[in-house]
Amino acid sequence: MEETFVPFRGIKNDLKGRLLCYKQDWSGGLRAGIRILAPTTYIFFASAIPVISFGEQLERNTDGTLTAVQTLASTALCGVIHSIIGGQPLLILGVAEPTVLMYTFMFDFAKDRKDLGPQLFLAWTGWVCVWTALLLFLLAVLGACSIINRFTRVAGELFGLLIAMLFMQQAIRGLVEEFGIPQRENVKEAEFLPSWRFGNGMFALVLSFGLLLTALSSRKARSWRYGAGWLRGFIADYGVPFMVLVWTAVSYIPVNDVPHGIPRRLFSPNPWSAGAYSNWTVIKDMLKVPPLYIIGAFIPATMIAVLYYFDHSVASQLAQQQEFNLKKPSSYHYDLLLLGFLVILCGLIGIPPSNGVIPQSPMHTKSLATLKHQLLRNKLVSTARDSIQKNENLSQLYRSMQDAYTEMQTPLVHQTSSAPGLKELKDSTIQRASSSGYIDAPVDAAVFDVDKDIDELLPVEVKEQRLSNLLQALMVGTCVAAMPLLKKIPTSVLWGYFAFMAIESLPGNQFWERILLLFTAPSRRYMVLEDYHATFVETVPFKTIAFFTLFQTFYLLLCFGLTWIPIAGVLFPLLIMLLVPVRQYFLPKFFKGAHLQDLDAAEYEEAPAITYNLTFEEQGNNNQPQPANLDSGEVFDEIITRSRGEIRHGRSPKVTSSSTQSPREEMKSVYSPRISRGGHSPRLNEIRMEVGPRLSPSPRPSVLGQTSRRGSSSSS
């Protein structure tokens, strides 16, 4: 994004760039066919369930003035408009928790004022929305979104982790409340007796953790050992929403044996109930608000404008991170301008406004990256197998694959080609074929593994289109009419889904990975290098990584603590914005510039894995120190398992210690821009000192590997 503060220039550039893509935004989604429903359904549940929960929270805090009907209507209305005429279609809009907090604060202020009261609360918030929109217009016109370029990874990922903490906090708080008595309930009811409250809480734990564990498991279904490929893919795509239905059904098993109200379920009036639609005509009451309060509405409007400017921009930035390799231009300025119109619209019809939300926006991009990977992989695998059946050599094979790859792309005039992704795949395989003398021979599995080689080096791309955003917004809209069905979902299932969203947003967050690195035992830190990893692991000393992570953790806890302070808690984005001068002027005084560049790079660079072998010194050599704090069981576990816990066969050539690299390892060493074929990184000696003499690039098979092979051969 061009950094410009010339009035209207940012909006003009955004419109110019996105109009070139507009037709393709729709045609690309339609060409995906029915498979577009997988990311659509996934992000629909991720968007609708929090909005329903926030609506229930608003219903309690505003004495029923606002309910889940209004929050769902706002999310659907703003989502549909943004998906059609918005700039960045990857951005998901919804009612967020800061909006709930601000509306709660404004209701508490208005209800005790005789000249406002609950009757004119929505009319007064209408004026707040008008002021908020004017401020957003001003920010968009003056190019304030250019400042988003100053937000480096340290700020974006800290904010993302803070949102995950808030989601997890909401899940824990909800589970604790399952053991208590809800507000405005008759405490004499049987369901609120101590024994039944305890039973309700325990059943809520079962439903919440059941949903959490099964949802996390279903997302990894593609790596399961059992089941047909199409079945595992179906479970991975639709397993999470299906688990919501399953655990809702489970909640009805004891319904005849417990008092009514156990387990507790969602509460919201139906959209056709008496008084449920009175807010839609709030515009006629806006002139009844006293002039003093109309002017005073500028104060909360300023707070909301700052919140929306930051949340909307950062949500858009996280949905367009460098590692996603997006090809279409951003649209920060125009999207902020459109948000101003949406805020006015929501204020005039008496519903809380929607803005860009986290973690739904980056989750949407990740799901579309998965979709694009599947579409590309299926096409290239089919092409490669056809070429192998025709006994083509490598040159002919890659010509066919490149044609198929180009056919799947629809580049615009200003886009760059994605061919380097296939070039890496081609170069690595050609080098392996040349070394083995098969360069002109027909391709076989020894040179090119169709199923694995394409998966390893296929470039990360995203199916950039508008259809999934539009469909998920329309599905949220149908929830308004389906409110009687939604009220059958237990609240405990919602808390489990909140926890799922918090955990699902963690992978790929470098800040979170550094926290895990701090808790990794020194004897096992080498395992980080055995898989794809950030380059800072090799280039930055561990002590520097630790100090930087501790600073970021302290700042995270400071922001999280601020959210607990009434009223002031909604201003936590100001602390995040303060990270811009902190990063520019404060951190360089304590960290080297090169280290900061690696720890806080704008692009999440990944280095390929370095393979190390655990070796035991020969029994006759007593001068070498023996491994400490590591028994044979742990070594065996490290040999036959990988960091994700996937069990591998002990005799597999891809995991036993050997001087011969596997094809996967060869390919990684070939296209690595940072690591030589010998696998020596700047941090290699340091890691060796941490884990002892048993960790070194092994020039020969390990004793354990030889023993396991001899044992297996003798037994046969």
XYZ file of C-alpha atoms in Angstrom:
716
model
C 0.000 0.000 0.000
C 1.297 3.422 -0.961
C 1.825 5.671 2.047
C 0.048 8.884 1.178
C -1.663 11.577 3.214
C -2.929 13.556 0.230
C -6.722 13.915 0.592
C -8.724 11.342 -1.387
C -5.622 9.851 -3.057
C -5.732 6.665 -0.965
C -9.422 6.118 -1.722
C -8.823 6.766 -5.415
C -5.942 4.283 -5.584
C -7.967 1.643 -3.744
C -10.938 1.979 -6.075
C -8.715 1.914 -9.154
C -6.979 -1.279 -8.072
C -10.055 -3.161 -6.861
C -12.202 -2.309 -9.902
C -9.695 -4.193 -12.056
C -10.357 -7.274 -9.928
C -14.114 -6.933 -9.466
C -15.269 -9.218 -12.276
C -12.695 -11.852 -11.388
C -13.741 -11.687 -7.714
C -17.088 -13.177 -8.713
C -16.027 -15.473 -11.549
C -13.268 -16.997 -9.399
C -15.739 -17.918 -6.692
C -18.196 -19.407 -9.155
C -15.490 -21.518 -10.816
C -14.687 -23.116 -7.465
C -18.085 -24.803 -7.658
C -19.578 -26.544 -4.666
C -16.205 -26.636 -2.900
C -16.663 -22.965 -2.008
C -19.192 -24.158 0.574
C -16.437 -25.592 2.777
C -14.798 -22.243 3.704
C -18.226 -20.587 3.630
C -19.697 -22.940 6.233
C -16.557 -22.806 8.339
C -16.478 -19.014 8.538
C -20.272 -18.792 8.942
C -20.129 -20.682 12.241
C -17.041 -18.705 13.290
C -18.964 -15.490 12.629
C -22.494 -16.361 13.792
C -21.815 -18.091 17.116
C -19.830 -15.218 18.722
C -22.396 -12.716 17.430
C -25.209 -14.712 19.032
C -23.301 -14.806 22.302
C -22.597 -11.067 22.171
C -26.287 -10.491 21.477
C -27.241 -12.451 24.573
C -24.717 -10.405 26.564
C -26.234 -7.170 25.213
C -29.710 -8.412 26.084
C -28.673 -8.750 29.733
C -26.742 -5.470 29.847
C -29.402 -3.320 28.132
C -32.491 -4.808 29.806
C -33.642 -6.340 26.534
C -33.312 -3.183 24.413
C -30.793 -4.945 22.166
C -30.755 -8.701 21.602
C -29.185 -11.342 19.384
C -31.726 -10.416 16.687
C -30.101 -6.990 16.326
C -26.506 -8.262 16.404
C -27.282 -10.920 13.777
C -29.110 -8.375 11.609
C -26.178 -5.967 11.792
C -23.620 -8.669 10.949
C -25.688 -9.912 8.004
C -26.547 -6.471 6.620
C -23.015 -5.079 6.847
C -21.536 -8.357 5.595
C -23.730 -8.437 2.481
C -23.023 -4.795 1.616
C -19.270 -5.166 2.173
C -19.053 -8.376 0.141
C -20.741 -6.685 -2.827
C -19.268 -3.176 -2.873
C -16.431 -3.434 -0.325
C -12.785 -3.327 -1.297
C -11.176 -6.336 0.410
C -13.575 -9.325 0.271
C -11.389 -11.399 2.603
C -12.334 -9.063 5.469
C -15.172 -10.409 7.636
C -17.484 -7.918 9.351
C -19.368 -8.567 12.560
C -20.441 -7.136 15.908
C -17.350 -7.336 18.103
C -16.915 -7.333 21.864
C -15.601 -3.707 22.010
C -18.917 -2.629 20.467
C -20.782 -4.575 23.156
C -18.712 -2.890 25.873
C -19.305 0.586 24.434
C -23.051 0.053 24.103
C -23.174 -1.271 27.660
C -21.363 1.833 28.908
C -23.677 4.138 26.944
C -26.792 2.354 28.243
C -25.602 2.653 31.850
C -25.093 6.371 31.227
C -28.454 6.958 29.515
C -30.797 4.923 31.721
C -30.255 7.172 34.762
C -30.874 10.412 32.859
C -34.454 11.646 33.080
C -34.238 13.469 29.751
C -32.849 10.347 28.010
C -33.694 7.124 29.788
C -34.095 3.726 28.102
C -36.745 5.205 25.795
C -34.285 7.513 23.979
C -31.215 5.311 24.376
C -31.233 4.040 20.782
C -32.017 7.509 19.440
C -29.004 8.895 21.308
C -26.755 6.067 20.041
C -27.963 7.040 16.571
C -26.311 10.430 17.067
C -23.195 8.688 18.402
C -23.071 6.690 15.163
C -23.461 9.865 13.097
C -20.488 11.488 14.831
C -18.498 8.243 14.553
C -19.148 8.049 10.818
C -18.035 11.654 10.284
C -14.755 10.924 12.061
C -14.243 7.767 9.976
C -14.911 9.773 6.807
C -12.256 12.258 7.882
C -9.716 9.537 8.631
C -10.353 7.818 5.295
C -10.148 11.007 3.239
C -6.910 12.148 4.894
C -5.215 8.790 4.344
C -4.885 7.829 8.003
C -4.774 4.154 7.024
C -1.289 4.734 5.628
C -0.104 4.453 9.207
C -0.987 0.754 9.055
C 2.307 0.273 7.213
C 4.052 1.155 10.472
C 2.376 -1.733 12.276
C 4.964 -4.468 12.117
C 4.505 -8.088 13.066
C 5.114 -7.396 16.753
C 1.953 -5.252 16.942
C -0.278 -7.346 14.689
C 0.526 -10.672 16.309
C 0.299 -9.248 19.824
C -3.173 -7.950 18.982
C -4.152 -11.293 17.473
C -3.002 -13.163 20.577
C -4.839 -10.655 22.789
C -8.084 -11.356 20.919
C -7.475 -15.090 21.362
C -7.038 -14.505 25.094
C -10.300 -12.555 25.223
C -12.117 -15.382 23.439
C -10.662 -17.918 25.860
C -11.576 -15.647 28.777
C -15.162 -15.521 27.528
C -15.226 -19.324 27.307
C -13.888 -19.764 30.851
C -16.186 -17.097 32.267
C -19.178 -18.687 30.588
C -18.342 -22.116 32.010
C -17.965 -20.681 35.511
C -21.366 -18.988 35.203
C -22.925 -22.344 34.341
C -22.483 -23.240 38.033
C -24.238 -20.049 39.196
C -27.671 -18.453 38.933
C -28.262 -16.215 35.885
C -29.464 -12.657 36.366
C -33.192 -11.947 36.427
C -34.087 -15.574 37.096
C -36.424 -16.993 39.729
C -34.064 -18.530 42.283
C -36.882 -20.739 43.596
C -36.963 -22.830 40.423
C -35.825 -26.455 40.835
C -33.031 -26.034 38.290
C -31.349 -23.487 40.603
C -31.103 -25.770 43.596
C -27.434 -26.333 44.567
C -27.400 -29.951 43.432
C -28.934 -29.191 40.040
C -26.670 -26.161 39.541
C -23.681 -28.409 40.104
C -25.114 -30.977 37.692
C -25.704 -28.283 35.081
C -22.128 -27.074 35.440
C -20.630 -30.537 35.106
C -22.780 -31.304 32.063
C -21.658 -27.966 30.592
C -18.030 -29.045 31.016
C -18.776 -32.263 29.121
C -20.480 -30.429 26.260
C -17.845 -27.680 26.033
C -14.793 -29.910 26.122
C -16.524 -32.451 23.910
C -17.069 -29.834 21.217
C -13.568 -28.397 21.641
C -11.732 -31.721 21.347
C -13.827 -33.136 18.502
C -13.690 -29.865 16.540
C -9.891 -29.686 16.833
C -9.623 -33.346 15.833
C -11.911 -32.974 12.828
C -9.812 -30.102 11.447
C -6.890 -32.550 11.162
C -8.946 -35.276 9.507
C -6.918 -35.153 6.286
C -3.924 -36.602 8.127
C -5.910 -39.463 9.681
C -4.776 -42.978 8.896
C -8.269 -44.412 8.547
C -11.053 -43.715 6.098
C -11.204 -42.959 2.394
C -9.637 -39.742 1.137
C -12.959 -38.150 0.199
C -14.386 -38.947 3.649
C -11.408 -37.469 5.487
C -11.611 -34.359 3.312
C -15.339 -34.018 3.983
C -14.807 -34.278 7.743
C -11.991 -31.712 7.636
C -14.181 -29.268 5.684
C -17.484 -29.690 7.499
C -16.559 -31.429 10.754
C -16.666 -28.325 12.976
C -20.265 -27.261 12.181
C -21.296 -30.917 12.303
C -19.833 -31.194 15.810
C -21.993 -28.251 16.915
C -25.051 -30.199 15.775
C -23.819 -33.432 17.358
C -23.200 -31.945 20.799
C -26.479 -30.046 20.639
C -28.176 -33.405 20.055
C -26.222 -34.928 22.957
C -27.585 -32.203 25.242
C -31.096 -33.607 24.722
C -30.254 -37.126 25.932
C -31.122 -36.500 29.628
C -33.933 -34.026 28.890
C -36.624 -36.250 30.474
C -34.658 -36.884 33.654
C -33.660 -33.333 34.624
C -35.599 -30.125 35.380
C -36.494 -27.858 32.494
C -33.615 -25.488 31.805
C -30.795 -28.016 32.185
C -28.593 -27.579 30.285
C -29.060 -23.844 29.804
C -29.732 -22.728 26.277
C -29.600 -19.517 24.283
C -32.187 -16.900 25.108
C -33.418 -14.307 22.648
C -36.833 -13.032 21.574
C -38.083 -14.031 18.161
C -37.857 -11.310 15.500
C -41.655 -11.278 15.204
C -42.269 -10.963 18.961
C -44.048 -7.857 20.263
C -41.588 -4.971 20.563
C -38.712 -6.828 18.920
C -38.852 -4.582 15.857
C -39.405 -1.203 17.545
C -35.757 -0.232 17.083
C -36.064 -0.248 13.283
C -37.932 3.103 13.394
C -35.610 4.831 15.868
C -34.787 7.551 13.330
C -38.091 9.290 14.073
C -37.040 9.722 17.725
C -33.603 11.188 17.066
C -34.888 14.776 17.007
C -36.348 14.233 20.488
C -32.844 13.935 21.964
C -31.887 17.162 23.829
C -29.247 19.241 21.947
C -26.789 18.962 24.839
C -26.730 15.180 24.487
C -26.442 15.425 20.709
C -23.255 17.450 21.140
C -22.090 15.244 24.018
C -22.425 12.188 21.786
C -19.156 13.306 20.194
C -17.222 12.005 23.235
C -18.177 8.312 22.973
C -18.097 8.682 19.180
C -14.402 9.583 19.368
C -13.661 6.428 21.374
C -15.655 4.249 18.961
C -14.012 5.844 15.908
C -10.547 5.063 17.287
C -11.661 1.507 18.056
C -13.130 0.938 14.598
C -10.212 2.540 12.790
C -7.772 0.265 14.572
C -9.834 -2.958 14.632
C -10.942 -2.629 11.023
C -7.460 -1.869 9.706
C -5.631 -4.506 11.740
C -8.242 -7.171 10.895
C -7.729 -6.351 7.224
C -3.946 -6.420 7.647
C -3.991 -9.828 9.366
C -6.196 -11.173 6.566
C -3.587 -9.995 4.027
C -0.333 -11.086 5.652
C 2.702 -11.555 3.442
C 2.790 -15.323 3.899
C -0.578 -15.644 2.137
C 1.002 -14.395 -1.121
C -2.073 -12.415 -2.148
C -2.041 -11.054 -5.682
C -4.841 -8.506 -5.551
C -4.342 -5.030 -4.057
C -5.418 -3.914 -0.586
C -8.196 -1.404 0.079
C -7.693 0.105 3.523
C -8.811 3.677 2.754
C -11.925 2.808 0.761
C -13.002 0.124 3.241
C -12.746 2.623 6.106
C -14.879 5.066 4.092
C -17.472 2.348 3.480
C -17.405 1.467 7.188
C -18.463 5.055 7.930
C -21.577 4.649 5.761
C -22.361 1.307 7.415
C -22.078 2.877 10.886
C -24.584 5.593 9.911
C -26.946 3.000 8.451
C -26.840 0.848 11.594
C -27.301 3.864 13.866
C -30.371 5.079 11.973
C -32.147 1.724 12.272
C -31.161 1.165 15.894
C -28.764 -1.772 15.661
C -25.129 -1.948 16.846
C -22.621 -1.385 13.999
C -20.329 -4.086 12.639
C -16.644 -3.749 11.791
C -13.748 -5.982 10.743
C -13.289 -8.782 13.245
C -10.437 -10.952 14.500
C -9.821 -13.903 14.360
C -12.552 -14.486 11.773
C -10.845 -12.450 9.027
C -7.481 -14.308 9.044
C -9.388 -17.581 9.552
C -11.312 -16.790 6.366
C -8.072 -16.271 4.436
C -6.557 -19.490 5.796
C -9.623 -21.503 4.801
C -9.464 -20.060 1.275
C -5.746 -20.891 1.114
C -6.656 -24.483 1.931
C -9.285 -24.435 -0.814
C -6.829 -23.064 -3.390
C -4.229 -25.652 -2.368
C -6.751 -28.461 -2.868
C -7.835 -27.176 -6.259
C -4.249 -26.735 -7.479
C -3.092 -30.045 -6.036
C -5.925 -32.045 -7.603
C -5.217 -30.506 -11.002
C -1.438 -31.005 -10.844
C -1.647 -34.550 -9.452
C -4.029 -35.547 -12.227
C -1.732 -33.979 -14.843
C 1.401 -35.608 -13.388
C -0.158 -39.061 -13.325
C -1.293 -38.725 -16.920
C 2.269 -37.761 -17.896
C 3.774 -40.708 -16.022
C 1.372 -43.091 -17.754
C 2.601 -41.702 -21.076
C 6.242 -42.420 -20.033
C 7.215 -38.765 -20.345
C 10.549 -37.498 -19.065
C 10.998 -34.688 -16.542
C 11.054 -31.930 -19.143
C 7.779 -33.067 -20.675
C 6.242 -33.656 -17.232
C 6.934 -30.124 -16.046
C 5.781 -28.606 -19.291
C 2.424 -30.324 -18.806
C 2.272 -29.306 -15.146
C 3.111 -25.689 -15.964
C 0.346 -25.600 -18.570
C -2.105 -27.013 -16.012
C -0.925 -24.528 -13.396
C -1.315 -21.616 -15.798
C -4.785 -22.825 -16.693
C -5.766 -22.589 -13.004
C -4.544 -18.976 -12.798
C -6.398 -15.941 -14.064
C -3.813 -13.161 -13.586
C -4.721 -9.528 -14.001
C -2.609 -7.021 -15.849
C -0.815 -5.787 -12.731
C -0.265 -9.218 -11.177
C 3.023 -11.069 -11.107
C 3.324 -14.653 -12.172
C 3.328 -17.414 -9.566
C 5.585 -19.649 -11.610
C 8.523 -19.543 -9.114
C 6.566 -21.936 -6.921
C 6.667 -24.606 -9.606
C 10.242 -23.624 -10.463
C 11.357 -24.681 -6.978
C 9.600 -27.989 -7.436
C 11.204 -28.434 -10.844
C 14.756 -27.485 -9.828
C 14.801 -29.685 -6.735
C 13.563 -32.758 -8.591
C 15.833 -32.216 -11.604
C 18.864 -32.035 -9.321
C 17.871 -35.302 -7.682
C 17.264 -36.918 -11.079
C 20.611 -35.656 -12.436
C 22.556 -37.050 -9.489
C 20.966 -40.464 -10.001
C 21.266 -40.475 -13.790
C 17.532 -40.452 -14.542
C 17.293 -37.036 -16.159
C 16.237 -38.333 -19.607
C 14.491 -41.479 -18.453
C 10.722 -41.785 -18.042
C 9.592 -40.397 -14.712
C 8.841 -42.865 -11.941
C 8.249 -42.739 -8.183
C 11.999 -42.866 -7.458
C 12.425 -39.453 -9.071
C 9.041 -37.821 -8.539
C 6.575 -38.797 -5.799
C 3.312 -37.396 -7.110
C 1.419 -37.418 -3.819
C 4.141 -35.924 -1.620
C 6.407 -33.780 -3.796
C 3.574 -31.565 -5.016
C 2.268 -31.078 -1.473
C 5.717 -30.137 -0.183
C 6.572 -27.357 -2.622
C 3.277 -26.143 -4.042
C 3.273 -22.351 -3.437
C 0.871 -20.921 -0.865
C -1.968 -19.143 -2.644
C -5.437 -17.948 -1.693
C -8.694 -18.250 -3.590
C -9.406 -14.511 -3.604
C -13.097 -13.996 -4.355
C -16.293 -12.465 -2.950
C -18.707 -15.384 -3.059
C -17.782 -17.008 0.268
C -18.123 -13.691 2.117
C -21.509 -13.016 0.555
C -22.819 -16.520 1.247
C -21.712 -16.535 4.879
C -23.373 -13.131 5.421
C -26.604 -14.400 3.884
C -26.437 -17.477 6.101
C -26.030 -15.231 9.145
C -29.131 -13.366 7.960
C -31.123 -16.589 7.857
C -30.270 -17.079 11.537
C -32.644 -14.201 12.349
C -35.568 -16.170 10.957
C -34.206 -19.396 12.455
C -34.067 -17.970 15.992
C -36.450 -20.645 17.395
C -33.970 -23.307 16.238
C -30.915 -21.425 17.484
C -32.420 -21.240 20.958
C -32.057 -25.017 21.174
C -28.234 -24.733 21.210
C -26.808 -25.038 24.753
C -24.782 -22.060 25.924
C -22.027 -24.477 26.946
C -21.563 -25.455 23.286
C -20.950 -21.771 22.576
C -18.238 -21.641 25.236
C -16.560 -24.654 23.670
C -16.665 -22.964 20.285
C -15.137 -19.789 21.743
C -12.233 -21.872 23.047
C -11.922 -23.584 19.651
C -11.666 -20.239 17.859
C -9.005 -19.053 20.313
C -6.880 -22.173 19.764
C -7.493 -22.225 16.006
C -6.070 -18.708 15.672
C -2.703 -19.611 17.259
C -0.913 -21.591 14.487
C 1.241 -19.293 12.377
C 1.498 -16.670 15.125
C 5.246 -16.183 15.545
C 4.767 -14.632 18.999
C 2.989 -17.779 20.189
C 5.672 -20.011 18.678
C 8.375 -18.075 20.532
C 6.457 -18.522 23.795
C 6.406 -22.264 23.165
C 10.129 -22.152 22.388
C 10.806 -20.640 25.825
C 9.122 -23.627 27.464
C 10.902 -26.159 25.263
C 13.502 -28.207 27.147
C 17.074 -27.378 26.003
C 17.599 -31.042 25.129
C 14.715 -30.862 22.637
C 15.181 -27.465 21.006
C 16.839 -29.127 18.024
C 13.380 -30.498 17.147
C 12.380 -26.985 16.078
C 14.945 -27.217 13.279
C 13.606 -30.561 12.094
C 10.509 -28.947 10.660
C 9.790 -25.707 8.826
C 10.685 -22.864 11.140
C 11.177 -19.111 11.262
C 14.648 -17.948 10.282
C 15.170 -16.154 13.592
C 15.701 -19.577 15.201
C 18.962 -19.826 13.253
C 20.089 -16.208 13.129
C 19.194 -14.817 16.572
C 20.761 -16.033 19.863
C 18.339 -17.780 22.175
C 18.955 -15.236 24.948
C 17.870 -12.410 22.637
C 14.787 -14.373 21.567
C 13.915 -14.889 25.235
C 14.263 -11.202 26.182
C 12.251 -10.040 23.159
C 9.487 -12.547 23.886
C 9.371 -11.605 27.575
C 8.991 -7.928 26.639
C 6.172 -8.774 24.251
C 4.524 -10.986 26.891
C 4.679 -8.198 29.482
C 3.089 -5.797 26.991
C 0.403 -8.374 26.181
C -0.469 -8.805 29.865
C -0.575 -5.010 30.239
C -3.124 -4.759 27.411
C -5.102 -7.684 28.791
C -5.163 -6.113 32.262
C -6.476 -2.857 30.793
C -9.511 -4.705 29.401
C -10.565 -5.486 32.978
C -10.848 -1.791 33.884
C -14.426 -0.485 33.452
C -14.900 2.046 30.647
C -11.143 2.469 30.094
C -10.956 -1.153 29.012
C -12.291 -0.340 25.547
C -9.236 1.838 24.895
C -6.782 -1.064 24.853
C -6.119 -0.479 21.098
C -4.350 2.742 22.095
C -1.691 0.614 23.807
C -1.323 -1.417 20.623
C -0.947 1.767 18.576
C 1.718 2.918 21.036
C 3.826 -0.008 19.829
C 4.630 1.953 16.656
C 6.916 4.497 18.381
C 8.063 1.822 20.855
C 9.231 -0.339 17.941
C 10.873 2.560 16.118
C 12.622 4.364 18.976
C 12.677 2.202 22.119
C 13.468 -1.359 21.058
C 16.529 -0.451 18.879
C 18.253 0.739 22.057
C 18.115 -2.750 23.554
C 18.288 -5.076 20.537
C 20.590 -5.178 17.542
C 19.091 -3.980 14.298
C 19.724 -7.292 12.524
C 18.056 -9.218 15.342
C 15.028 -6.912 15.317
C 14.737 -7.357 11.572
C 14.571 -11.134 11.994
C 12.261 -11.088 15.027
C 9.925 -8.418 13.702
C 10.186 -8.787 9.945
C 7.202 -7.717 7.880
C 7.262 -11.063 6.123
C 7.216 -14.375 7.969
C 10.221 -16.005 6.345
C 10.493 -19.719 6.823
C 13.613 -21.796 6.464
C 13.404 -25.430 5.403
C 14.098 -28.123 7.912
C 17.586 -29.191 8.904
C 17.767 -32.909 9.574
C 19.798 -34.029 12.556
C 20.450 -37.559 13.734
C 20.768 -38.667 17.331
C 23.949 -40.693 17.592
C 25.368 -42.776 20.389
C 29.078 -42.940 20.890
C 30.602 -46.358 20.451
C 30.828 -48.370 23.640
C 34.615 -48.492 23.534
C 34.950 -44.703 23.640
C 34.754 -43.754 27.290
C 36.284 -40.316 26.900
C 33.148 -38.761 25.452
C 30.457 -37.640 27.896
C 27.235 -39.613 27.803
C 23.855 -38.045 27.114
C 22.298 -36.557 30.215
C 18.667 -36.452 31.301
C 17.601 -38.701 28.447
C 16.720 -42.355 28.781
C 16.413 -44.931 26.035
C 12.674 -44.656 25.980
C 12.846 -40.950 25.178
C 15.393 -41.515 22.403
C 13.258 -44.239 20.894
C 10.278 -41.929 21.054
C 12.197 -39.188 19.255
C 13.328 -41.574 16.540
C 9.936 -42.984 15.611
C 7.711 -39.960 16.230
C 7.543 -36.434 14.985
C 6.683 -33.216 16.754
C 3.007 -33.492 15.852
C 2.838 -36.897 17.498
C 2.290 -38.808 14.269
C 3.740 -42.309 14.726
C 6.078 -43.486 11.981
C 7.310 -47.011 11.366
C 10.707 -47.511 12.933
C 12.154 -48.977 9.739
C 10.841 -46.243 7.468
C 13.708 -44.818 5.405
C 12.243 -41.371 5.910
C 12.703 -41.417 9.696
C 15.523 -43.829 10.528
C 18.972 -42.332 10.829
C 20.843 -42.605 7.600
C 23.419 -40.731 5.652
C 21.147 -40.867 2.619
C 18.693 -38.007 2.583
C 15.058 -38.680 1.850
C 13.560 -36.969 -1.199
C 11.787 -34.536 1.061
C 15.025 -33.581 2.802
C 16.837 -33.271 -0.524
C 14.226 -30.927 -1.898
C 14.293 -28.771 1.206
C 18.064 -28.436 1.117
C 18.022 -27.558 -2.578
C 15.644 -24.621 -2.543
C 16.532 -23.176 0.834
C 17.720 -19.586 0.418
C 19.280 -19.576 3.859
C 20.831 -23.005 4.491
C 23.569 -24.829 2.647
C 23.296 -28.446 1.669
C 25.478 -29.370 4.609
C 22.796 -28.095 6.938
C 25.076 -25.791 8.948
C 23.199 -22.779 10.286
C 24.720 -19.906 12.298
C 23.015 -21.378 15.339
C 24.177 -24.958 14.872
C 27.117 -24.816 17.283
C 24.997 -23.095 19.925
C 22.322 -25.761 19.736
C 24.952 -28.484 19.886
C 26.303 -27.010 23.107
C 22.787 -26.928 24.553
C 21.915 -30.563 23.878
C 25.318 -32.198 24.183
C 27.554 -34.258 21.899
C 24.832 -36.644 20.853
C 23.373 -34.142 18.387
C 25.317 -33.782 15.177
C 24.741 -34.235 11.475
C 25.372 -37.955 11.273
C 27.672 -39.187 8.487
C 26.573 -42.763 9.112
C 23.547 -44.713 10.339
C 22.986 -44.409 14.062
C 23.541 -47.384 16.327
C 19.871 -47.395 17.184
C 18.921 -47.464 13.538
C 21.315 -50.343 12.884
C 20.070 -52.213 15.928
C 16.447 -51.863 14.932
C 17.175 -53.078 11.422
C 19.276 -56.015 12.619
C 16.570 -56.979 15.065
C 13.876 -56.841 12.439
C 15.948 -58.793 9.930
C 16.878 -61.493 12.433
C 13.279 -61.901 13.491
C 12.258 -62.432 9.917
